[in-house]
Amino acid sequence: MSTTSDVTAVPPGSPPGEPPSAADPDLARHLTCLGDDALVLAQRLCQWITRAPTIDEDLALSNIALDLIGHARTLLSRAGRLDGTGRGEDDLAYSRSEREFTNALLTELPNGDFAMTVARQLAYTHYAVLHYEALTHCADPGLAAFGVRAAKEVAFHRLHADRWTVTLGRGTPESTRRMQRALERVWPYTGELFEENDVLRRLAASGTVPSPAALHDTWLARVTEVVTEAGLAVPAPSWSATGGRSGLHTEEFGPLIAELQSVRRQFPGGTW
Amino acid sequence: MTAPTTTPTPATVDAAAAPDEDELLAHFDALIAGGETIEPRDWMPDGYRRMLVRQIAQHAHSEIIGMQPEGAWLTRAPSLHRKSVLLAKVQDEAGHGLYLYSAAETLGVDRADLLDALHHGRQRASATFNHPALTWADTGAIAWLTDGAAVINQAPLCRTSYGPYARAMRRVCQEEAFHVRQGYDLMRALCEGTREQKEMAQDAVNRWWLPAVALMFGPPDTEAGGADARTAALGAAVSRRAMAWGIKRHTNDELRQRFVDTCVPQAERLGLTLPDPAIRWNEERGHYDFTPVDWDTYRTALGDDTHWARGRIAHRLAAHEDGAWVREAAVAYAARTDEPAGAAA
Amino acid sequence: MSAAREGAPASWEVFLRARRGLAHQHVGSVRAAGPDAALAAARDLYARRGEPLSLWVVRSDALHTASPDERDPYFAGARHKPYRYPEHYAPLTEKGPEGEHHE
């Protein structure tokens, strides 16, 4: 397995200067959630490649997916050490069953039309950037350095999402209609991003991550600004989807994971 | 610096008496003979311009269509490292297509027209990609063999006579260096793996060798390369014209030989067999012999009018049509923000 | 050259400063509806490797250009003026008629 990221470059064990890989199951679970978000969303974006509205957009979406895979690799390999199992990025990506993935349902939503993808990107990027910015203050220097890099990369993805939201919102009557519809469809899945749970409460109490509720206000203010500039209405959904964080996914998730893992599972004991 | 893509505003200068065509042609020929580049706003013979547009467009189309066989495996790459690598490669192909469309536009064509020509069969992509990528190993075989062939084909184009094309190709070649290496690396991992993995690798090579050796270099253009006298004469005439203009630098068959000479030792190192029993070292020639790519072989390799040949274009066209509303929205939005105050500051 | 197609996105020339100390260099063009989209497309296309320092996009139809083939008078003046170059003159090491002879 090749390890190129700054965090995974340190082999497991007790490298000098690294905090001991003592199990921190709470942080491991949090990093797994973020890593699964990035991995599953990247998998969805990969489905766009060769199908985007322009070739430039094939390029833009693949750039974003490439960054997301990078984030997933760092986060999952770190999680595999912190949970005490010593699993690597590929063990976690390719050997877990769908019930063991803890990505938010938002990230697994099917691509739909381009507006759906933009709406999903809008919600995700504004959310992820907050978590990565928070990681920059993390006591673990490896994670803090990762946070700096990932926050910058996602900030660029956010520009992409903002620009397309406004472009489609204020483009043609058809694009306005599609963009508003996409926001309506995606919005019920944004609540899960900010759900409190015991893990997050403990991490927030120790100052490791900010509380989701605090992030929500910032998120909402920022996306509202973009949606308003796009001349669209911020949806007020009457329901909120949940389940991903505890491994209860949509029915569309099974095929996504089956596809992700198919080659590797087909060749047990293979080397790649 | 390259001239801009579209016609710039003409300034009002009293034009000197227009030189006649012979004079212009002599100047053009002198530039070519001196190894100088031709630049977009230079006078050039119509045939030169047409040949360039055709070649650059076909090349650009091949990059774009070539994204499909590998792109289909992005979601199934068997490790996150391999997934990143494949994504970076497919992305480069999109990029190379765009560099080339940009170069073609300096010749006074519009990329929307070129895409339209691809979508409606008036221009074509390389038939290499009319073949399906059936297993994960195909992504390795494509990168190792097809990209390997492309690099051999393209390296001389970095010195092609048309400036924007040469500059685009220098960029393409720099970036493609990693494609072949990672393809070889992928195949090597499979060959070092389980028996099933190695079988998958061999099967992919069996299917991608002919498309690479036959199609990436164009039809045979020398009798030594396998063409009959008439074909060789026809092919040679086209190649000679392209070479005289400095667009091409070698015959198809020369480059094909160079490719075979490069691949055979690599395949031996991998422990894979190239599916051509005629391959053997020829001491006298100092090259590997191989089954000549005669017209029949070439026609067989084309895979024209197959499920896949049709499928590639249909896939491309569907993406284009599905995205029409997005492109229209972008233009409408830009027109709106171009108005009074918000103009490009 | 072909006129812009109805409803087609504009063409933009792209200039990249690849490293400190270098001027921006023309690297090609992109098609994009507006300036922000053009800059983003140029970033994804021409700045995928290395650490580029700066990127410009300029609408292709906003460039005002001249080249010798079209407008000889613009450039003719630069030729036939050898006195602009140092080689036109005696080297600084050359001895005058009354100069001292060293060595």
XYZ file of C-alpha atoms in Angstrom:
720
model
C 0.000 0.000 0.000
C 1.344 3.371 -0.800
C 1.077 6.166 1.672
C 1.654 9.642 0.434
C -0.166 11.903 2.829
C 1.650 13.744 5.549
C -0.181 11.948 8.302
C 0.017 8.421 6.988
C 3.659 8.823 6.073
C 4.434 8.000 9.675
C 4.320 4.241 10.125
C 2.188 2.875 12.914
C 4.005 2.130 16.102
C 5.706 4.717 18.216
C 7.435 7.135 15.858
C 9.438 9.918 17.457
C 7.628 13.178 18.003
C 4.245 11.645 17.284
C 1.695 11.353 20.004
C 1.459 7.702 20.921
C -1.045 5.841 18.806
C -2.938 5.217 21.988
C -6.510 4.460 21.177
C -8.794 7.474 21.075
C -12.030 5.867 19.963
C -14.000 9.092 20.033
C -11.634 10.938 17.740
C -11.373 7.823 15.590
C -15.131 7.786 15.118
C -15.237 11.465 14.272
C -12.436 11.126 11.724
C -14.139 8.084 10.225
C -17.312 10.121 9.719
C -15.381 12.890 7.959
C -13.338 10.370 5.972
C -16.427 8.449 4.876
C -18.099 11.705 3.844
C -15.137 12.538 1.636
C -14.815 9.031 0.200
C -18.483 8.556 -0.621
C -18.845 12.009 -2.127
C -15.713 11.407 -4.230
C -17.256 8.160 -5.424
C -20.367 10.048 -6.528
C -18.292 12.718 -8.289
C -16.317 10.014 -10.101
C -19.623 8.952 -11.648
C -19.794 12.350 -13.360
C -16.493 12.044 -15.176
C -17.060 11.875 -18.972
C -20.681 12.932 -18.343
C -20.307 16.540 -17.199
C -22.001 19.441 -19.015
C -18.652 20.593 -20.426
C -15.208 19.045 -20.659
C -13.972 21.861 -18.439
C -16.427 20.645 -15.853
C -15.166 17.059 -16.176
C -11.829 18.565 -15.239
C -13.222 20.646 -12.371
C -15.185 17.770 -10.823
C -12.272 15.373 -11.113
C -10.030 17.928 -9.409
C -12.482 18.106 -6.537
C -12.839 14.325 -6.326
C -9.066 13.960 -6.292
C -8.798 16.269 -3.284
C -11.610 14.404 -1.523
C -9.901 11.043 -1.999
C -6.774 12.592 -0.530
C -8.755 13.714 2.505
C -10.369 10.302 2.892
C -6.986 8.560 2.776
C -5.525 10.704 5.515
C -8.590 10.624 7.722
C -9.259 6.896 7.420
C -5.688 5.811 7.981
C -5.507 8.051 11.019
C -8.801 6.658 12.276
C -7.503 3.112 11.817
C -4.675 3.877 14.193
C -6.694 5.816 16.730
C -9.302 3.082 17.040
C -6.573 0.661 18.013
C -7.210 -1.797 15.176
C -4.267 -0.732 13.036
C -6.385 -0.882 9.894
C -5.107 1.065 6.903
C -7.022 3.340 4.530
C -7.767 0.517 2.107
C -8.869 -1.872 4.857
C -11.414 0.689 5.909
C -12.519 1.648 2.410
C -12.666 -1.837 0.925
C -13.348 -4.274 3.740
C -16.169 -2.735 5.688
C -19.752 -3.626 4.942
C -22.195 -0.882 4.128
C -23.572 -0.901 7.676
C -20.125 0.057 8.960
C -19.857 3.251 6.898
C -20.777 6.389 8.819
C -20.980 9.032 6.125
C -23.897 11.440 6.271
C -26.746 10.520 3.933
C -26.209 13.811 2.070
C -22.963 12.566 0.558
C -24.474 9.383 -0.853
C -27.437 11.041 -2.579
C -27.441 10.070 -6.253
C -26.011 12.681 -8.595
C -29.300 13.637 -10.198
C -28.970 16.513 -12.636
C -26.095 18.978 -12.432
C -28.130 21.264 -10.159
C -28.558 18.437 -7.623
C -24.825 17.902 -7.605
C -24.215 21.621 -7.151
C -26.694 21.789 -4.264
C -25.034 18.799 -2.610
C -21.621 20.412 -3.101
C -22.886 23.690 -1.669
C -24.140 22.051 1.517
C -21.118 19.794 1.907
C -18.306 22.268 1.199
C -19.639 24.913 3.572
C -19.912 22.192 6.220
C -16.570 20.441 5.641
C -14.535 23.626 5.606
C -15.711 24.387 9.140
C -14.556 21.002 10.405
C -11.202 21.231 8.701
C -10.628 24.750 10.012
C -11.382 23.394 13.478
C -8.796 20.630 12.997
C -6.088 23.245 12.442
C -6.248 23.948 16.183
C -5.966 20.284 17.039
C -3.270 19.301 19.555
C -2.016 16.558 17.229
C 0.406 18.312 14.836
C -0.214 15.819 12.040
C -3.942 16.389 12.132
C -3.507 20.140 12.466
C -1.321 20.221 9.339
C -3.892 18.136 7.516
C -6.595 20.586 8.608
C -4.693 23.507 7.107
C -4.312 21.764 3.771
C -7.823 20.353 3.606
C -9.456 23.642 4.622
C -7.730 25.408 1.716
C -8.700 22.738 -0.767
C -12.313 22.640 0.321
C -12.422 26.431 0.289
C -11.728 26.194 -3.440
C -14.465 23.565 -3.864
C -16.761 25.957 -2.053
C -15.980 28.698 -4.571
C -16.931 26.256 -7.321
C -20.224 25.422 -5.595
C -21.000 29.078 -4.862
C -20.314 30.126 -8.433
C -22.506 27.426 -9.930
C -25.317 28.038 -7.443
C -25.427 31.697 -8.431
C -24.919 30.987 -12.137
C -27.756 28.468 -12.281
C -29.960 30.493 -9.934
C -29.682 33.565 -12.130
C -29.196 31.862 -15.494
C -32.266 30.852 -17.485
C -35.790 30.163 -16.227
C -35.048 26.456 -16.598
C -31.827 26.607 -14.587
C -33.485 28.706 -11.894
C -36.249 26.146 -11.582
C -33.829 23.219 -11.487
C -31.550 24.885 -8.923
C -34.418 25.721 -6.595
C -35.765 22.173 -6.920
C -32.327 20.784 -6.163
C -32.039 22.855 -3.000
C -35.458 21.612 -1.886
C -34.385 18.007 -2.430
C -31.030 18.315 -0.721
C -31.996 20.428 2.258
C -33.692 17.724 4.358
C -30.345 15.922 4.354
C -28.375 18.846 5.783
C -29.741 18.497 9.319
C -27.808 15.294 9.901
C -24.538 17.157 9.416
C -25.133 19.065 12.630
C -26.631 16.370 14.825
C -25.325 16.117 18.348
C -24.297 12.742 19.715
C -22.325 11.480 22.695
C -19.081 11.224 20.792
C -19.257 14.785 19.544
C -20.355 16.076 22.928
C -17.315 14.507 24.587
C -14.968 15.776 21.874
C -16.465 19.258 22.072
C -16.161 19.255 25.864
C -12.459 18.462 25.556
C -12.064 21.189 22.954
C -11.040 18.750 20.196
C -13.858 19.717 17.838
C -16.397 22.522 17.928
C -19.940 21.636 18.825
C -22.088 20.929 15.794
C -24.716 23.368 16.942
C -22.185 26.199 16.904
C -21.106 25.232 13.379
C -24.666 25.187 12.166
C -25.208 28.907 12.679
C -22.114 29.809 10.686
C -23.021 27.310 7.975
C -26.552 28.609 7.663
C -25.449 32.237 7.504
C -22.976 31.479 4.729
C -25.176 29.302 2.546
C -28.037 31.747 3.001
C -25.832 34.480 1.596
C -25.053 32.408 -1.500
C -28.601 31.213 -2.045
C -29.873 34.753 -1.679
C -27.328 36.057 -4.166
C -28.559 33.359 -6.519
C -32.036 34.846 -6.230
C -33.331 31.622 -4.686
C -35.078 30.763 -1.443
C -33.421 28.857 1.377
C -35.681 25.847 1.825
C -37.421 25.222 5.125
C -37.937 21.473 4.962
C -40.650 19.948 7.073
C -38.594 16.837 7.747
C -35.007 15.864 8.302
C -33.272 12.692 7.193
C -30.950 10.842 9.525
C -29.210 7.487 9.874
C -25.940 7.625 7.991
C -23.853 8.399 11.030
C -25.091 5.192 12.648
C -24.729 3.091 9.502
C -28.362 3.194 8.376
C -28.072 4.234 4.759
C -30.276 4.786 1.740
C -31.004 1.881 -0.568
C -28.870 3.547 -3.234
C -25.843 3.187 -0.976
C -25.482 -0.579 -1.351
C -24.723 -0.475 -5.075
C -22.301 2.414 -4.526
C -20.272 0.417 -2.001
C -20.556 -2.792 -4.023
C -19.097 -0.965 -7.012
C -16.338 0.614 -4.942
C -15.226 -2.737 -3.534
C -15.986 -5.058 -6.440
C -12.525 -5.569 -7.952
C -10.765 -5.875 -4.649
C -13.287 -8.383 -3.343
C -13.085 -10.355 -6.592
C -9.382 -11.056 -6.060
C -8.890 -12.161 -2.466
C -5.291 -11.832 -1.402
C -4.494 -9.650 -4.388
C -1.819 -6.982 -4.483
C -2.548 -3.672 -6.122
C 3.667 34.813 -27.760
C 0.808 33.166 -29.552
C -1.627 35.361 -31.302
C -5.017 35.503 -29.707
C -7.589 32.971 -30.627
C -10.040 35.227 -32.310
C -9.451 38.039 -34.713
C -8.182 41.072 -32.882
C -9.321 44.531 -33.710
C -7.535 45.641 -36.860
C -5.665 48.897 -36.563
C -5.821 51.460 -39.293
C -2.512 51.265 -41.044
C -2.156 51.753 -44.746
C -1.565 48.273 -46.021
C 1.450 47.830 -48.199
C 0.678 46.412 -51.591
C -0.474 42.864 -50.935
C 2.288 40.432 -51.865
C 1.231 37.784 -54.361
C 0.717 34.163 -53.483
C 4.028 32.933 -54.908
C 5.913 35.345 -52.743
C 3.919 34.302 -49.678
C 4.461 30.636 -50.422
C 8.177 31.190 -50.889
C 8.338 32.936 -47.522
C 6.341 30.105 -45.900
C 8.561 27.430 -47.459
C 11.650 29.298 -46.325
C 10.404 29.374 -42.742
C 9.696 25.636 -42.809
C 13.047 24.877 -44.432
C 14.796 26.960 -41.798
C 13.124 24.999 -39.026
C 11.175 28.063 -37.889
C 7.651 27.702 -36.566
C 4.593 28.932 -38.373
C 2.489 31.126 -36.116
C -1.266 31.671 -36.195
C -1.372 34.924 -38.082
C 1.242 33.956 -40.642
C 0.106 33.272 -44.170
C -0.116 29.519 -44.769
C -1.289 27.342 -47.666
C -4.888 26.165 -47.339
C -3.809 22.534 -47.501
C -1.464 23.074 -44.553
C -4.211 24.670 -42.531
C -6.686 21.919 -43.398
C -4.244 19.138 -42.596
C -3.476 20.727 -39.250
C -7.105 21.254 -38.321
C -7.866 17.648 -39.190
C -4.910 16.258 -37.296
C -5.239 18.447 -34.198
C -8.994 17.892 -34.020
C -8.637 14.141 -34.350
C -6.022 14.190 -31.667
C -8.204 16.286 -29.348
C -11.219 14.052 -29.989
C -9.118 10.981 -29.192
C -8.167 12.437 -25.824
C -11.800 13.132 -25.000
C -13.168 9.790 -26.208
C -10.139 8.096 -24.655
C -11.379 9.187 -21.230
C -14.253 6.735 -21.465
C -12.684 3.265 -21.253
C -10.581 4.241 -18.256
C -13.166 6.558 -16.767
C -15.509 3.588 -16.454
C -13.126 2.105 -13.844
C -12.817 5.174 -11.618
C -15.497 3.909 -9.275
C -13.968 0.418 -9.065
C -10.239 1.088 -8.666
C -9.015 -1.487 -6.142
C -7.109 0.859 -3.818
C -7.447 4.510 -2.946
C -3.960 5.127 -4.285
C -4.881 3.573 -7.653
C -8.119 5.528 -7.666
C -6.229 8.804 -7.255
C -3.769 7.881 -9.984
C -6.483 6.902 -12.445
C -8.445 10.042 -11.711
C -5.365 12.189 -12.263
C -4.771 10.414 -15.553
C -8.313 10.700 -16.872
C -8.257 14.333 -15.828
C -5.058 14.893 -17.809
C -6.787 13.449 -20.853
C -9.561 16.016 -20.535
C -6.854 18.643 -20.148
C -4.977 17.455 -23.209
C -8.136 17.545 -25.259
C -8.668 21.132 -24.166
C -5.064 22.211 -24.898
C -5.526 20.815 -28.386
C -8.914 22.415 -29.009
C -7.303 25.667 -27.928
C -4.480 25.120 -30.449
C -6.991 24.267 -33.188
C -8.898 27.467 -32.528
C -5.825 29.514 -33.480
C -6.419 28.185 -37.008
C -9.754 29.915 -37.184
C -12.076 27.074 -36.282
C -14.473 27.059 -33.366
C -14.260 24.256 -30.819
C -18.012 24.031 -30.669
C -17.929 23.191 -34.386
C -15.224 20.602 -33.822
C -17.234 18.911 -31.071
C -20.260 19.045 -33.303
C -18.272 17.322 -36.035
C -17.248 14.603 -33.574
C -20.792 14.144 -32.344
C -22.167 13.789 -35.836
C -19.477 11.654 -37.389
C -17.866 14.253 -39.644
C -14.647 13.962 -37.642
C -13.390 10.969 -35.730
C -11.423 9.946 -32.723
C -8.775 7.258 -32.857
C -10.414 3.866 -33.354
C -8.224 2.508 -30.575
C -10.929 3.515 -28.142
C -13.585 1.615 -30.049
C -12.444 -1.284 -27.891
C -13.959 -2.005 -24.496
C -12.102 -1.905 -21.173
C -13.422 -5.152 -19.746
C -11.365 -5.607 -16.590
C -9.303 -3.545 -14.168
C -6.149 -4.749 -15.913
C -7.356 -3.021 -19.071
C -6.676 0.338 -17.431
C -3.070 -0.772 -16.981
C -2.770 -2.176 -20.487
C -4.231 0.994 -21.988
C -1.813 3.200 -20.082
C 1.210 1.036 -20.747
C 0.548 0.171 -24.402
C -1.772 2.827 -25.792
C -0.217 5.735 -23.961
C 3.181 4.228 -24.627
C 2.361 4.315 -28.333
C 1.029 7.842 -27.991
C 4.226 9.087 -26.407
C 6.297 7.667 -29.273
C 3.917 9.214 -31.744
C 3.767 12.526 -29.983
C 7.333 13.169 -28.946
C 8.289 14.310 -32.480
C 5.204 16.546 -32.549
C 6.798 18.726 -29.868
C 8.873 20.012 -32.807
C 6.037 20.145 -35.321
C 6.075 23.204 -37.540
C 2.918 24.870 -36.287
C 3.770 26.831 -33.141
C 0.596 26.474 -31.047
C 0.407 22.740 -31.830
C 4.050 22.225 -30.879
C 3.585 24.148 -27.652
C 0.442 22.201 -26.744
C 2.262 18.954 -27.482
C 5.191 19.894 -25.256
C 2.736 20.333 -22.427
C 0.973 17.060 -23.291
C 4.216 15.073 -23.501
C 5.518 16.427 -20.206
C 2.326 15.355 -18.499
C 2.010 12.017 -20.258
C 5.332 10.814 -18.999
C 3.621 9.611 -15.844
C 0.809 7.835 -17.686
C 2.996 5.145 -19.204
C 4.999 4.660 -16.039
C 1.932 4.185 -13.882
C 0.458 1.765 -16.437
C 3.597 -0.346 -16.307
C 3.576 -0.095 -12.512
C -0.053 -1.240 -12.384
C 0.678 -4.226 -14.634
C 3.723 -5.099 -12.560
C 1.641 -5.163 -9.377
C -0.802 -7.548 -11.062
C 1.992 -9.773 -12.350
C 3.423 -10.003 -8.857
C 0.018 -10.832 -7.402
C -2.114 -13.934 -7.451
C -2.399 -16.278 -10.415
C -5.835 -14.833 -11.184
C -4.430 -11.322 -11.232
C -1.673 -12.275 -13.619
C -4.178 -13.986 -15.891
C -6.218 -10.829 -15.922
C -3.116 -8.839 -16.904
C -2.240 -11.239 -19.740
C -5.811 -11.197 -21.022
C -5.798 -7.398 -21.146
C -2.505 -7.344 -23.060
C -3.895 -9.888 -25.508
C -6.757 -7.537 -26.309
C -4.931 -4.168 -26.300
C -1.786 -5.070 -28.240
C -3.316 -4.975 -31.686
C -5.255 -1.728 -31.198
C -2.062 -0.102 -29.931
C 0.310 -1.363 -32.588
C -2.072 -1.014 -35.514
C -4.183 2.006 -34.729
C -2.089 4.407 -32.707
C 0.291 4.908 -35.625
C -2.162 5.140 -38.476
C -2.326 2.891 -41.538
C 0.817 1.273 -42.934
C 2.648 3.688 -45.226
C 5.673 1.709 -46.408
C 5.973 -1.596 -48.205
C 8.473 -2.730 -45.612
C 5.822 -2.073 -42.988
C 3.400 -4.452 -44.656
C 1.425 -2.339 -47.091
C 0.996 -3.497 -50.668
C 2.614 -1.301 -53.290
C -0.459 0.790 -54.009
C -1.340 1.347 -50.340
C 2.232 2.139 -49.499
C 2.322 4.661 -52.307
C -0.885 6.314 -51.138
C 0.106 6.325 -47.498
C 3.567 7.522 -48.339
C 2.158 10.398 -50.371
C 0.158 11.650 -47.396
C 3.040 11.131 -45.015
C 5.445 12.843 -47.428
C 3.197 15.874 -47.687
C 2.870 16.090 -43.898
C 6.604 15.642 -43.521
C 7.425 18.259 -46.129
C 5.332 20.710 -44.159
C 7.064 19.723 -40.971
C 3.772 18.554 -39.449
C 4.979 14.976 -39.203
C 8.581 13.978 -38.792
C 8.511 10.200 -39.364
C 6.482 7.660 -41.321
C 3.834 5.683 -39.468
C 5.831 2.516 -39.906
C 9.035 4.005 -38.503
C 7.229 5.003 -35.337
C 5.474 1.628 -35.142
C 8.842 -0.131 -35.245
C 10.139 2.124 -32.524
C 7.116 1.194 -30.388
C 7.608 -2.541 -30.841
C 11.294 -2.184 -30.005
C 10.376 -0.386 -26.794
C 7.620 -2.762 -25.692
C 9.171 -6.160 -26.215
C 11.814 -5.875 -23.474
C 9.266 -4.290 -21.135
C 6.860 -7.190 -21.645
C 9.702 -9.613 -20.967
C 10.493 -7.858 -17.715
C 6.849 -8.074 -16.691
C 6.652 -11.733 -17.620
C 3.830 -11.062 -20.072
C 3.580 -12.344 -23.620
C 2.786 -9.979 -26.458
C 0.215 -11.756 -28.631
C 2.261 -11.895 -31.807
C 4.182 -15.118 -32.490
C 6.260 -13.354 -35.134
C 8.020 -11.138 -32.618
C 11.718 -11.926 -32.535
C 14.963 -10.003 -32.537
C 16.450 -9.454 -35.972
C 20.160 -9.041 -35.585
C 20.616 -7.852 -39.121
C 18.093 -5.024 -38.899
C 18.835 -4.223 -35.292
C 15.067 -4.268 -34.642
C 12.390 -6.670 -33.515
C 10.443 -8.302 -36.323
C 6.699 -8.475 -35.866
C 3.643 -9.360 -37.910
C 3.281 -6.553 -40.426
C 0.237 -4.389 -40.023
C -1.190 -4.976 -43.462
C -4.538 -3.623 -44.566
C -6.467 -6.665 -43.328
C -4.916 -6.448 -39.900
C -5.585 -2.757 -39.829
C -9.223 -3.188 -40.833
C -9.704 -5.889 -38.208
C -8.236 -3.671 -35.515
C -10.507 -0.773 -36.417
C -13.495 -2.236 -34.649
C -15.622 0.199 -36.616
C -19.355 -0.131 -36.533
C -19.325 -2.173 -33.386
C -21.339 -1.766 -30.247
C -18.414 0.125 -28.702
C -17.637 2.412 -31.613
C -21.241 3.573 -31.598
C -21.358 3.596 -27.814
C -18.451 5.990 -27.380
C -20.053 8.658 -29.507
C -23.492 8.074 -28.014
C -22.032 8.469 -24.513
C -20.307 11.708 -25.499
C -23.397 13.058 -27.229
C -25.625 12.231 -24.258
C -23.334 14.143 -21.908
C -23.350 17.086 -24.288
C -27.113 17.121 -24.682
C -27.815 16.591 -20.977
C -25.561 19.537 -20.221
C -27.097 21.931 -22.742
C -29.263 23.670 -20.149
C -26.214 24.224 -17.927
C -24.189 25.784 -20.735
C -27.123 27.971 -21.720
C -27.505 29.102 -18.124
C -23.813 30.019 -17.909
C -24.015 32.137 -21.052
C -27.244 33.791 -19.917
C -25.787 34.572 -16.507
C -22.618 36.032 -18.017
C -24.653 38.206 -20.377
C -26.587 39.518 -17.400
C -23.514 40.335 -15.330
C -21.809 41.889 -18.361
C -24.426 44.583 -18.406
C -23.861 48.034 -16.877
C -21.852 47.993 -13.664
C -20.878 44.417 -13.106
C -18.752 44.143 -16.243
C -15.487 42.250 -16.036
C -13.503 44.480 -13.744
C -11.557 33.676 -38.714
C -14.833 32.351 -37.522
C -17.139 34.730 -35.816
C -18.237 33.805 -32.321
C -21.107 31.358 -32.538
C -24.419 32.539 -31.279
C -24.666 31.730 -27.597
C -21.163 30.273 -27.387
C -19.043 31.103 -24.363
C -16.331 33.689 -24.991
C -12.705 32.831 -25.646
C -10.131 33.931 -23.049
C -6.368 33.992 -23.371
C -4.583 32.569 -20.357
C -1.325 33.904 -18.904
C 0.511 32.072 -16.165
C 3.372 33.106 -13.922
C 4.821 29.699 -13.189
C 7.572 30.767 -10.819
C 8.891 33.793 -9.016
C 11.079 35.911 -11.245
C 9.242 34.991 -14.435
C 6.872 37.202 -16.365
C 3.384 35.948 -17.053
C 3.537 33.742 -20.096
C 0.806 33.019 -22.568
C -0.127 29.346 -22.216
C -3.272 28.962 -24.322
C -6.936 29.751 -24.144
C -10.146 28.602 -22.507
C -13.802 29.036 -23.335
C -15.959 30.369 -20.540
C -19.061 32.451 -20.215
C -17.705 34.945 -17.676
C -14.470 36.094 -16.062
C -14.792 34.031 -12.884
C -15.632 30.895 -14.810
C -12.706 31.609 -17.142
C -10.307 31.967 -14.245
C -11.572 28.741 -12.670
C -11.284 26.877 -15.968
C -7.774 28.247 -16.492
C -6.820 27.150 -12.987
C -8.060 23.611 -13.538
C -6.518 23.361 -16.992
C -3.175 25.136 -16.824
C -2.282 25.007 -13.123
C -2.716 21.339 -12.221
C 0.968 20.862 -11.483
C 3.638 22.837 -9.658
C 2.827 25.866 -7.587
C 1.877 28.591 -10.000
C 2.054 32.079 -8.582
C -0.472 33.948 -10.620
C -2.942 33.540 -13.409
C -4.486 36.104 -15.767
C -7.352 35.670 -18.165
C -8.056 38.259 -20.847
C -10.924 38.124 -23.286
C -9.407 37.202 -26.632
C -11.345 39.920 -28.444
C -9.975 42.522 -26.040
C -6.398 42.039 -27.250
C -5.180 44.633 -29.710
C -2.357 43.145 -31.711
C 0.113 43.667 -34.511
C 2.496 41.365 -36.337
C 5.000 42.101 -39.127
C 3.174 40.102 -41.781
C 0.091 42.233 -41.478
C 1.539 45.541 -40.555
C 5.038 45.802 -41.757
C 5.267 49.563 -41.083
C 5.001 48.867 -37.365
C 8.135 46.798 -37.349
C 10.136 48.040 -40.307
C 11.564 50.801 -38.165
C 13.286 48.309 -35.911
C 15.440 47.001 -38.709
C 18.428 48.691 -40.355
C 19.507 50.477 -37.209
C 22.714 48.736 -36.305
C 23.713 51.671 -34.123
C 21.251 50.450 -31.486
C 23.519 47.512 -30.703
C 26.832 47.519 -28.837
C 28.501 45.379 -31.519
C 28.269 48.344 -33.867
C 31.050 50.044 -31.941
C 34.697 49.419 -31.237
C 35.257 47.120 -28.297
C 36.265 48.873 -25.085
C 39.525 46.964 -25.193
C 40.540 48.407 -28.532
C 43.511 50.713 -28.620
C 43.307 54.220 -30.002
C 46.012 55.415 -32.473
C 47.892 57.214 -29.728
C 46.975 54.683 -27.064
C 49.473 53.187 -24.719
C 50.723 49.861 -25.672
C 50.637 47.464 -22.766
C 52.710 44.360 -22.496
